[in-house]
Amino acid sequence: MAGARRPGRNFLFVPGPTDVPDRILRAMHVPMEDHRSSDFPKLTKPLYEDLRKIFKTKDGQVVIYPSSGTGAWEAALTNTLSPGDKLLAARFGQFSHLWIELAKRHGLEVIVQEEEWGTGVNPDRIEEALRADKGHEIKGVLVVHNETATGVTSNVAAVRRAIDAAKHPALLYVDGVSSIASLDFRFDEWGVDLAITGSQKGLMLPAGLGIVCASQKALAAMKDAKCRRAYFDFGDQMRANATGYFPYTPALPLLYGLRESLAMLLEEGLENVFARHHHLAGGARAAVEAWNLRLCAKEPKWHSDTVTAIMVPPGFNGADVIDRAYRRYNLALGAGLSQVAGKLFRIGHLGDLNELMLLGAIAGAEMAMRDVGIEVEFGSGVAAAQAHFRGAQAARETKVAAE
Amino acid sequence: MAGARRPGRNFLFVPGPTDVPDRILRAMHVPMEDHRSSDFPKLTKPLYEDLRKIFKTKDGQVVIYPSSGTGAWEAALTNTLSPGDKLLAARFGQFSHLWIELAKRHGLEVIVQEEEWGTGVNPDRIEEALRADKGHEIKGVLVVHNETATGVTSNVAAVRRAIDAAKHPALLYVDGVSSIASLDFRFDEWGVDLAITGSQKGLMLPAGLGIVCASQKALAAMKDAKCRRAYFDFGDQMRANATGYFPYTPALPLLYGLRESLAMLLEEGLENVFARHHHLAGGARAAVEAWNLRLCAKEPKWHSDTVTAIMVPPGFNGADVIDRAYRRYNLALGAGLSQVAGKLFRIGHLGDLNELMLLGAIAGAEMAMRDVGIEVEFGSGVAAAQAHFRGAQAARETKVAAE
Amino acid sequence: MAGARRPGRNFLFVPGPTDVPDRILRAMHVPMEDHRSSDFPKLTKPLYEDLRKIFKTKDGQVVIYPSSGTGAWEAALTNTLSPGDKLLAARFGQFSHLWIELAKRHGLEVIVQEEEWGTGVNPDRIEEALRADKGHEIKGVLVVHNETATGVTSNVAAVRRAIDAAKHPALLYVDGVSSIASLDFRFDEWGVDLAITGSQKGLMLPAGLGIVCASQKALAAMKDAKCRRAYFDFGDQMRANATGYFPYTPALPLLYGLRESLAMLLEEGLENVFARHHHLAGGARAAVEAWNLRLCAKEPKWHSDTVTAIMVPPGFNGADVIDRAYRRYNLALGAGLSQVAGKLFRIGHLGDLNELMLLGAIAGAEMAMRDVGIEVEFGSGVAAAQAHFRGAQAARETKVAAE
Amino acid sequence: MAGARRPGRNFLFVPGPTDVPDRILRAMHVPMEDHRSSDFPKLTKPLYEDLRKIFKTKDGQVVIYPSSGTGAWEAALTNTLSPGDKLLAARFGQFSHLWIELAKRHGLEVIVQEEEWGTGVNPDRIEEALRADKGHEIKGVLVVHNETATGVTSNVAAVRRAIDAAKHPALLYVDGVSSIASLDFRFDEWGVDLAITGSQKGLMLPAGLGIVCASQKALAAMKDAKCRRAYFDFGDQMRANATGYFPYTPALPLLYGLRESLAMLLEEGLENVFARHHHLAGGARAAVEAWNLRLCAKEPKWHSDTVTAIMVPPGFNGADVIDRAYRRYNLALGAGLSQVAGKLFRIGHLGDLNELMLLGAIAGAEMAMRDVGIEVEFGSGVAAAQAHFRGAQAARETKVAAE
């Protein structure tokens, strides 16, 4: 860690970067090699195949950039749109906000639907706006699948239904940075056109890879897309990728890490990965309830299974909890951003995580809250999470026995 | 891990091997090098100096073997004794038992003082036996400082006082495998003659180094020691070590790991390391009390700060708790051995450990106990440990403020 | 390596990525951490300070992107220029070509001075073109300091003198990807405005960091620069960097690797690093002479100390040499690109390299050439390089003795 | 490395420890785990099976100690012999000498056949001595298969034939530390009773594992063997190993490393491994011939394929060559020991090695020799080795083509 020695492990519960499993760290510890060698495609080609399984797509085109997820946002937009094009986007958190801002910087005009923070995309409003757009000036709809800032998951399938109901040709752009490989995501079935993710969340890698999946319809839009681009150009990548290479030097350790990450996800089974995230998130939410605190997410339908944002009681500052947790207990929690700065703290529970790790974090959050004066009973959140885990386990065992 | 993929970290709470910090694992990831090069002593010589700080000795001779701690047991005995020599040893757990057995295999005659498991060395009985040995036939007294099997720490200083009170010349042999670098240990002040440790406990390394510290008196005993030895011969090591080399190829990564381990211990400060172990152990014991369970250690004076052995209620098998903890929660607990097999489980809390790690383990133990039918309240042990940690912290902060 | 097991080490002599020293690989093997923690700036802030030493600048603003060097090219241009702006650039190899193409994609108009491949920038022509640009429509001059495709180093200081002689306000953009941290480079003294490098060459890291250094004059140009940018925006970085953070999740292992790389370069001493590269390059060129082959570089003044491009005799294909070297000897050589495809092979000799590694590569090149029918005498290049190394060493020792 | 920064790789050409492949270093970079867990045997059991393939035995009992090879020497002797037992051993180098000395320390009486250094075991003399031993007082014959000090390989099969010809029941003890997994070795076929190896040579691991393979006849000798032993007792190991465990804490990273090492050896194919060593050794010997220097090995029949010991001309000191090679060229060569101290230097060529690595070392040896005044022509050894490699390759290709 950047700071001085503190005994034992850091409990990393920010919603990304997530813990990189030892197995992946090992896989990344590689000597360099010639990225133009005749052996190199043996490494790269299977990555695209396996990533398609993660996105759940048959024909989607996957592109891997040496960049953060922000770069993948930029790639998705600049390869498919022209300056002046209109986009429709809901804003309900810091990340939906930042994506809109990035689009504007590239000369795109964004029609923003403001939603209360703690809620998500309203498919009815989307449908309404698209129906109103008789001339089909709106070229794309931007959806942040999981708003990391507030712990809210939106219904992407419903957005697709809204677009279809409006018989509108707009492309569907989905930010899946904190959902893909952790939450159920179905590129083909949901008719997503551009899906974006990064390496440092559900893929359990360090940051440094921005990944985009593009539908055939999205690729068709490339030829008219006038946004200037070079580093993030799909075409250069696709031409080089076709033979197993890259247009410029790739971030080799991350490719080896990605190979291991994909192997681990597929070994565990994607549906099991999703179920595990749901199981753990249930424990986190049970703890919050036991603490008598509120979630930022307004209703159960918005509950995110990758991040839980917890409102601190009036008179307290979430930043104090976070600071105490970090300095005193070696526990990293996520902060409230922008509108909700100071009003909440966040527990990320995604990636390579199990029950005891989360219970340790919950125990630590209890201690940090007490330290700053928030009245929570020691062990109360832990006990509620334990009961949740046990109940869920019992239910599962009963079900297995009955089968 | 040896088995199939299970998400997240293993909670390793056996009393050794302990978690190896990332920093040490990194330090061990080295290419091989010529162990006879002119640069090699730059690595080795400071190791002996720093180990003397750990043993708290000025003149003690430290020898590092490529072996486990068992090898260090053997080295201490065979270098200083002759077949037929008499030893005095208390037996009160599996490790004191095994050391006695090893001594017998080397032709030594051991006068065994049986003590109830859950207690430790009785200095009065030691003194009595030595006083009775008018002819000074007893050549050494064996003390297991911390009996890992029962979570009992004996009073080495009191044993020294007993030997001195009896005006007996016997050498004092101390097994410090699960105490040194975790619990207060004073080679010179306590008049220890042979202290033994291994790399995989407080030194936070993998197993593979057996370390012995010998007093000048112990070294003097070498010349008459007729036990046959070659691999473990002090003389070969001392001659080679004097110039920074070894009599045979050393386990290089462990030497680099040891260098890092010693740096970390000295950075944290030995007294702080001891205080941390005491602090964490207090939390573990508070949890046991909250569970209404008993320790194997009979009285507070025996309480070990590196391992807590917890009796399961009648009708239950500790092995079931351990099995459940491992399989279901990825938590490794220590088993009851020999006399106490099935009657207890153990939580090791030594090495590179912090509060949240231990709280996670306590939460896991609660779940595993519940799963096998032991009635403990969810979160009860966690809450008690949290309160203990908070109280200890508050006391410390008050003290700091007052100074 | 991506392919099947082949015993022993790969000899990686492409001109990037270069061998990553074990020490850096170790430094990169880190758990993730919260990049918004209060400790994080302790890692990041010294990186900027040390990078300024590498660039040899006092006031230059350094920005580190999670990208390849190509991204740094894009960042340098888009942050300081507007679509339609004119640039002046010499083209004499694949990388000078690609940078020009990238500029065009961003709407910039590039006046190209074609130079023979094997030569470099002609400062006189630069001066002439700038003098002719009375209206100061040319906003920048692009110079590839070391053209990796042909093994040619251009004289950046002379280009600065040319600009000054023409009294022209154009910014000086320098691609230092395969020169910085290997060849003498002086940002301030040479009046460079934008210098670009990547992590995978002289910095001895994997690819994944694109680094730009901008002069105060370059930063002043930002406010009028209309090229659209978001991911590569200087402003976002500078605002976040000022307090030790990043606008989006950074590639953590590479930052730790960069810290180690900078420590190693400064330990060795930059001037010693440059001298070592010159020394090794001399050995490579001596081997080529002994083989009776020609360099791609037309004259000694163009000789690159980081990469040597060797023309194969008529009737042979450089690609065959490379293929044989890779498959049979586990030696990775660089290929001829574009105009010189098949006509040459390249030996990269930069980064963490010593004499014996290079002698091994030279011996391998001899064998691969013989295998494809090129008549070179076994050991001839090796002997010439050895003699060069010995002579250089002798000269150095004589000099030291005389001092 | 233990010393200060020197750029590039160390060329490690001592005959052990050998380079540990990156793949094995990665495999060893593991968190600790409970060595008593129910999963643990999944790691350990296959190790014994695969080691039997390496020893080429069906019924041999393999035991793995956390020790160096010296410990394995001790284990082989003390588990099968009693003090006062007679052994027959040839002495012709430092390692055959040391093993004899170790045997004596354990009270064994060794009948030593002195052979000239540079030669090896004389089976005729062995047979003669055994025939003379009418009373079968000789309990064992010690053979160092490959004498690392002089680069001499003895004929173990011939020794077995000698024992059989003499109709003598003595056990056959073979030190295979620098032969097993590098040179042809056949435990069953050659009737070896105790074979010894260490991890740091052909197994490509760091030192730290001593490995013994015992025949059924050797195991039968255990019950009467009175040598005192505890740490190295076969019985404790065999009882624990039978269920996949160890009698004391094992050196975990080395076990993971061993798993990878065995996988790599079996992937390459043992016969291919042997052929590779023969091929490389041929190159080393060709270089020595080109230098007009003599081998320590007196005749081709003694030539070792794992280490070449090279006599320096009269008037020169081998230690100077080694010192120069190490300090100036970062090349580690082996020294002359005891009788041959100063008279030779050694090139180890075993383990994970390829042609270019060896050519680099040969080039370095040339330079170091020249530096100390030995007249060798630059590139001469390299050229001879290249020609040898090429010829051998050509012969192999011709053979493949003809098939």
PDB file of N, CA and C in Angstrom, chain B residues 328-383:
ATOM      1  N   ARG B 328     -17.288 -24.772   4.143  1.00  0.00           N
ATOM      2  CA  ARG B 328     -18.389 -23.862   3.835  1.00  0.00           C
ATOM      3  C   ARG B 328     -17.964 -22.394   3.851  1.00  0.00           C
ATOM      4  N   TYR B 329     -17.025 -22.050   4.727  1.00  0.00           N
ATOM      5  CA  TYR B 329     -16.703 -20.630   4.905  1.00  0.00           C
ATOM      6  C   TYR B 329     -15.267 -20.281   4.539  1.00  0.00           C
ATOM      7  N   ASN B 330     -14.530 -21.252   4.060  1.00  0.00           N
ATOM      8  CA  ASN B 330     -13.140 -21.003   3.678  1.00  0.00           C
ATOM      9  C   ASN B 330     -12.323 -20.455   4.848  1.00  0.00           C
ATOM     10  N   LEU B 331     -12.593 -20.983   6.006  1.00  0.00           N
ATOM     11  CA  LEU B 331     -11.917 -20.586   7.249  1.00  0.00           C
ATOM     12  C   LEU B 331     -11.151 -21.797   7.783  1.00  0.00           C
ATOM     13  N   ALA B 332      -9.851 -21.637   7.931  1.00  0.00           N
ATOM     14  CA  ALA B 332      -9.035 -22.740   8.453  1.00  0.00           C
ATOM     15  C   ALA B 332      -8.789 -22.543   9.944  1.00  0.00           C
ATOM     16  N   LEU B 333      -9.308 -23.463  10.736  1.00  0.00           N
ATOM     17  CA  LEU B 333      -9.108 -23.441  12.185  1.00  0.00           C
ATOM     18  C   LEU B 333      -8.206 -24.618  12.550  1.00  0.00           C
ATOM     19  N   GLY B 334      -7.593 -24.540  13.734  1.00  0.00           N
ATOM     20  CA  GLY B 334      -6.732 -25.627  14.179  1.00  0.00           C
ATOM     21  C   GLY B 334      -7.518 -26.700  14.911  1.00  0.00           C
ATOM     22  N   ALA B 335      -7.065 -27.929  14.783  1.00  0.00           N
ATOM     23  CA  ALA B 335      -7.775 -29.066  15.382  1.00  0.00           C
ATOM     24  C   ALA B 335      -7.218 -29.389  16.769  1.00  0.00           C
ATOM     25  N   GLY B 336      -8.004 -30.123  17.521  1.00  0.00           N
ATOM     26  CA  GLY B 336      -7.511 -30.706  18.770  1.00  0.00           C
ATOM     27  C   GLY B 336      -6.632 -31.899  18.435  1.00  0.00           C
ATOM     28  N   LEU B 337      -5.547 -32.051  19.159  1.00  0.00           N
ATOM     29  CA  LEU B 337      -4.592 -33.108  18.848  1.00  0.00           C
ATOM     30  C   LEU B 337      -4.485 -34.051  20.034  1.00  0.00           C
ATOM     31  N   SER B 338      -4.360 -35.327  19.725  1.00  0.00           N
ATOM     32  CA  SER B 338      -4.078 -36.330  20.749  1.00  0.00           C
ATOM     33  C   SER B 338      -5.139 -36.315  21.863  1.00  0.00           C
ATOM     34  N   GLN B 339      -4.731 -36.096  23.093  1.00  0.00           N
ATOM     35  CA  GLN B 339      -5.648 -36.078  24.255  1.00  0.00           C
ATOM     36  C   GLN B 339      -6.881 -35.224  24.053  1.00  0.00           C
ATOM     37  N   VAL B 340      -6.719 -34.135  23.347  1.00  0.00           N
ATOM     38  CA  VAL B 340      -7.840 -33.202  23.186  1.00  0.00           C
ATOM     39  C   VAL B 340      -8.459 -33.262  21.795  1.00  0.00           C
ATOM     40  N   ALA B 341      -8.161 -34.332  21.075  1.00  0.00           N
ATOM     41  CA  ALA B 341      -8.728 -34.478  19.735  1.00  0.00           C
ATOM     42  C   ALA B 341     -10.255 -34.462  19.821  1.00  0.00           C
ATOM     43  N   GLY B 342     -10.855 -33.640  18.984  1.00  0.00           N
ATOM     44  CA  GLY B 342     -12.303 -33.573  18.961  1.00  0.00           C
ATOM     45  C   GLY B 342     -12.902 -32.708  20.049  1.00  0.00           C
ATOM     46  N   LYS B 343     -12.126 -32.415  21.060  1.00  0.00           N
ATOM     47  CA  LYS B 343     -12.673 -31.678  22.200  1.00  0.00           C
ATOM     48  C   LYS B 343     -12.569 -30.166  22.055  1.00  0.00           C
ATOM     49  N   LEU B 344     -11.809 -29.743  21.118  1.00  0.00           N
ATOM     50  CA  LEU B 344     -11.621 -28.299  20.994  1.00  0.00           C
ATOM     51  C   LEU B 344     -11.351 -27.932  19.543  1.00  0.00           C
ATOM     52  N   PHE B 345     -11.429 -26.651  19.281  1.00  0.00           N
ATOM     53  CA  PHE B 345     -10.849 -26.117  18.042  1.00  0.00           C
ATOM     54  C   PHE B 345     -10.021 -24.907  18.425  1.00  0.00           C
ATOM     55  N   ARG B 346      -9.094 -24.581  17.529  1.00  0.00           N
ATOM     56  CA  ARG B 346      -8.157 -23.509  17.862  1.00  0.00           C
ATOM     57  C   ARG B 346      -8.177 -22.377  16.832  1.00  0.00           C
ATOM     58  N   ILE B 347      -8.069 -21.186  17.352  1.00  0.00           N
ATOM     59  CA  ILE B 347      -7.911 -20.007  16.496  1.00  0.00           C
ATOM     60  C   ILE B 347      -6.488 -19.507  16.700  1.00  0.00           C
ATOM     61  N   GLY B 348      -5.695 -19.579  15.643  1.00  0.00           N
ATOM     62  CA  GLY B 348      -4.359 -18.983  15.712  1.00  0.00           C
ATOM     63  C   GLY B 348      -4.494 -17.500  15.423  1.00  0.00           C
ATOM     64  N   HIS B 349      -3.872 -16.676  16.222  1.00  0.00           N
ATOM     65  CA  HIS B 349      -3.939 -15.227  15.952  1.00  0.00           C
ATOM     66  C   HIS B 349      -2.541 -14.662  16.129  1.00  0.00           C
ATOM     67  N   LEU B 350      -1.708 -15.040  15.187  1.00  0.00           N
ATOM     68  CA  LEU B 350      -0.326 -14.569  15.253  1.00  0.00           C
ATOM     69  C   LEU B 350       0.159 -14.247  13.851  1.00  0.00           C
ATOM     70  N   GLY B 351       1.185 -13.424  13.829  1.00  0.00           N
ATOM     71  CA  GLY B 351       1.762 -13.044  12.548  1.00  0.00           C
ATOM     72  C   GLY B 351       1.143 -11.765  12.041  1.00  0.00           C
ATOM     73  N   ASP B 352       0.959 -11.723  10.740  1.00  0.00           N
ATOM     74  CA  ASP B 352       0.533 -10.484  10.087  1.00  0.00           C
ATOM     75  C   ASP B 352      -0.983 -10.378  10.103  1.00  0.00           C
ATOM     76  N   LEU B 353      -1.518  -9.887  11.175  1.00  0.00           N
ATOM     77  CA  LEU B 353      -2.954  -9.989  11.443  1.00  0.00           C
ATOM     78  C   LEU B 353      -3.476  -8.666  11.977  1.00  0.00           C
ATOM     79  N   ASN B 354      -4.744  -8.385  11.657  1.00  0.00           N
ATOM     80  CA  ASN B 354      -5.364  -7.192  12.236  1.00  0.00           C
ATOM     81  C   ASN B 354      -6.770  -7.509  12.739  1.00  0.00           C
ATOM     82  N   GLU B 355      -7.405  -6.507  13.271  1.00  0.00           N
ATOM     83  CA  GLU B 355      -8.706  -6.718  13.917  1.00  0.00           C
ATOM     84  C   GLU B 355      -9.772  -7.266  12.976  1.00  0.00           C
ATOM     85  N   LEU B 356      -9.881  -6.655  11.792  1.00  0.00           N
ATOM     86  CA  LEU B 356     -10.991  -7.084  10.919  1.00  0.00           C
ATOM     87  C   LEU B 356     -10.805  -8.515  10.437  1.00  0.00           C
ATOM     88  N   MET B 357      -9.561  -8.908  10.209  1.00  0.00           N
ATOM     89  CA  MET B 357      -9.324 -10.298   9.815  1.00  0.00           C
ATOM     90  C   MET B 357      -9.827 -11.231  10.921  1.00  0.00           C
ATOM     91  N   LEU B 358      -9.488 -10.884  12.153  1.00  0.00           N
ATOM     92  CA  LEU B 358      -9.901 -11.728  13.278  1.00  0.00           C
ATOM     93  C   LEU B 358     -11.414 -11.694  13.462  1.00  0.00           C
ATOM     94  N   LEU B 359     -12.016 -10.530  13.274  1.00  0.00           N
ATOM     95  CA  LEU B 359     -13.479 -10.448  13.396  1.00  0.00           C
ATOM     96  C   LEU B 359     -14.151 -11.310  12.335  1.00  0.00           C
ATOM     97  N   GLY B 360     -13.596 -11.325  11.141  1.00  0.00           N
ATOM     98  CA  GLY B 360     -14.138 -12.204  10.103  1.00  0.00           C
ATOM     99  C   GLY B 360     -14.045 -13.663  10.521  1.00  0.00           C
ATOM    100  N   ALA B 361     -12.926 -14.026  11.119  1.00  0.00           N
ATOM    101  CA  ALA B 361     -12.755 -15.416  11.559  1.00  0.00           C
ATOM    102  C   ALA B 361     -13.714 -15.759  12.696  1.00  0.00           C
ATOM    103  N   ILE B 362     -13.889 -14.825  13.609  1.00  0.00           N
ATOM    104  CA  ILE B 362     -14.828 -15.061  14.717  1.00  0.00           C
ATOM    105  C   ILE B 362     -16.242 -15.237  14.173  1.00  0.00           C
ATOM    106  N   ALA B 363     -16.614 -14.382  13.226  1.00  0.00           N
ATOM    107  CA  ALA B 363     -17.935 -14.515  12.606  1.00  0.00           C
ATOM    108  C   ALA B 363     -18.065 -15.875  11.921  1.00  0.00           C
ATOM    109  N   GLY B 364     -17.014 -16.301  11.284  1.00  0.00           N
ATOM    110  CA  GLY B 364     -17.052 -17.599  10.615  1.00  0.00           C
ATOM    111  C   GLY B 364     -17.155 -18.743  11.606  1.00  0.00           C
ATOM    112  N   ALA B 365     -16.444 -18.628  12.712  1.00  0.00           N
ATOM    113  CA  ALA B 365     -16.525 -19.672  13.735  1.00  0.00           C
ATOM    114  C   ALA B 365     -17.952 -19.749  14.280  1.00  0.00           C
ATOM    115  N   GLU B 366     -18.570 -18.599  14.449  1.00  0.00           N
ATOM    116  CA  GLU B 366     -19.975 -18.596  14.922  1.00  0.00           C
ATOM    117  C   GLU B 366     -20.861 -19.361  13.954  1.00  0.00           C
ATOM    118  N   MET B 367     -20.685 -19.096  12.679  1.00  0.00           N
ATOM    119  CA  MET B 367     -21.533 -19.759  11.692  1.00  0.00           C
ATOM    120  C   MET B 367     -21.270 -21.260  11.649  1.00  0.00           C
ATOM    121  N   ALA B 368     -20.004 -21.626  11.708  1.00  0.00           N
ATOM    122  CA  ALA B 368     -19.680 -23.055  11.657  1.00  0.00           C
ATOM    123  C   ALA B 368     -20.216 -23.767  12.899  1.00  0.00           C
ATOM    124  N   MET B 369     -20.103 -23.114  14.046  1.00  0.00           N
ATOM    125  CA  MET B 369     -20.636 -23.740  15.264  1.00  0.00           C
ATOM    126  C   MET B 369     -22.155 -23.910  15.156  1.00  0.00           C
ATOM    127  N   ARG B 370     -22.834 -22.861  14.721  1.00  0.00           N
ATOM    128  CA  ARG B 370     -24.280 -22.976  14.543  1.00  0.00           C
ATOM    129  C   ARG B 370     -24.631 -24.098  13.574  1.00  0.00           C
ATOM    130  N   ASP B 371     -23.863 -24.200  12.515  1.00  0.00           N
ATOM    131  CA  ASP B 371     -24.158 -25.219  11.502  1.00  0.00           C
ATOM    132  C   ASP B 371     -24.099 -26.631  12.084  1.00  0.00           C
ATOM    133  N   VAL B 372     -23.217 -26.842  13.055  1.00  0.00           N
ATOM    134  CA  VAL B 372     -23.122 -28.195  13.614  1.00  0.00           C
ATOM    135  C   VAL B 372     -23.970 -28.333  14.883  1.00  0.00           C
ATOM    136  N   GLY B 373     -24.703 -27.262  15.209  1.00  0.00           N
ATOM    137  CA  GLY B 373     -25.674 -27.393  16.296  1.00  0.00           C
ATOM    138  C   GLY B 373     -25.264 -26.780  17.624  1.00  0.00           C
ATOM    139  N   ILE B 374     -24.086 -26.182  17.689  1.00  0.00           N
ATOM    140  CA  ILE B 374     -23.687 -25.518  18.934  1.00  0.00           C
ATOM    141  C   ILE B 374     -24.434 -24.194  19.025  1.00  0.00           C
ATOM    142  N   GLU B 375     -25.054 -23.976  20.175  1.00  0.00           N
ATOM    143  CA  GLU B 375     -25.894 -22.793  20.324  1.00  0.00           C
ATOM    144  C   GLU B 375     -25.051 -21.571  20.669  1.00  0.00           C
ATOM    145  N   VAL B 376     -24.667 -20.824  19.682  1.00  0.00           N
ATOM    146  CA  VAL B 376     -24.049 -19.528  19.974  1.00  0.00           C
ATOM    147  C   VAL B 376     -24.868 -18.482  19.237  1.00  0.00           C
ATOM    148  N   GLU B 377     -24.940 -17.318  19.809  1.00  0.00           N
ATOM    149  CA  GLU B 377     -25.760 -16.273  19.200  1.00  0.00           C
ATOM    150  C   GLU B 377     -24.956 -15.612  18.093  1.00  0.00           C
ATOM    151  N   PHE B 378     -25.556 -15.448  16.925  1.00  0.00           N
ATOM    152  CA  PHE B 378     -24.851 -14.761  15.828  1.00  0.00           C
ATOM    153  C   PHE B 378     -24.388 -13.389  16.288  1.00  0.00           C
ATOM    154  N   GLY B 379     -23.191 -13.074  15.955  1.00  0.00           N
ATOM    155  CA  GLY B 379     -22.660 -11.738  16.232  1.00  0.00           C
ATOM    156  C   GLY B 379     -22.221 -11.521  17.667  1.00  0.00           C
ATOM    157  N   SER B 380     -22.483 -12.483  18.542  1.00  0.00           N
ATOM    158  CA  SER B 380     -22.176 -12.255  19.961  1.00  0.00           C
ATOM    159  C   SER B 380     -20.674 -12.180  20.204  1.00  0.00           C
ATOM    160  N   GLY B 381     -19.947 -13.104  19.598  1.00  0.00           N
ATOM    161  CA  GLY B 381     -18.497 -13.077  19.774  1.00  0.00           C
ATOM    162  C   GLY B 381     -17.888 -11.868  19.082  1.00  0.00           C
ATOM    163  N   VAL B 382     -18.409 -11.564  17.911  1.00  0.00           N
ATOM    164  CA  VAL B 382     -17.920 -10.394  17.177  1.00  0.00           C
ATOM    165  C   VAL B 382     -18.115  -9.141  18.022  1.00  0.00           C
ATOM    166  N   ALA B 383     -19.299  -8.994  18.578  1.00  0.00           N
ATOM    167  CA  ALA B 383     -19.596  -7.791  19.364  1.00  0.00           C
ATOM    168  C   ALA B 383     -18.676  -7.696  20.577  1.00  0.00           C
TER     169      ALA B 383
END
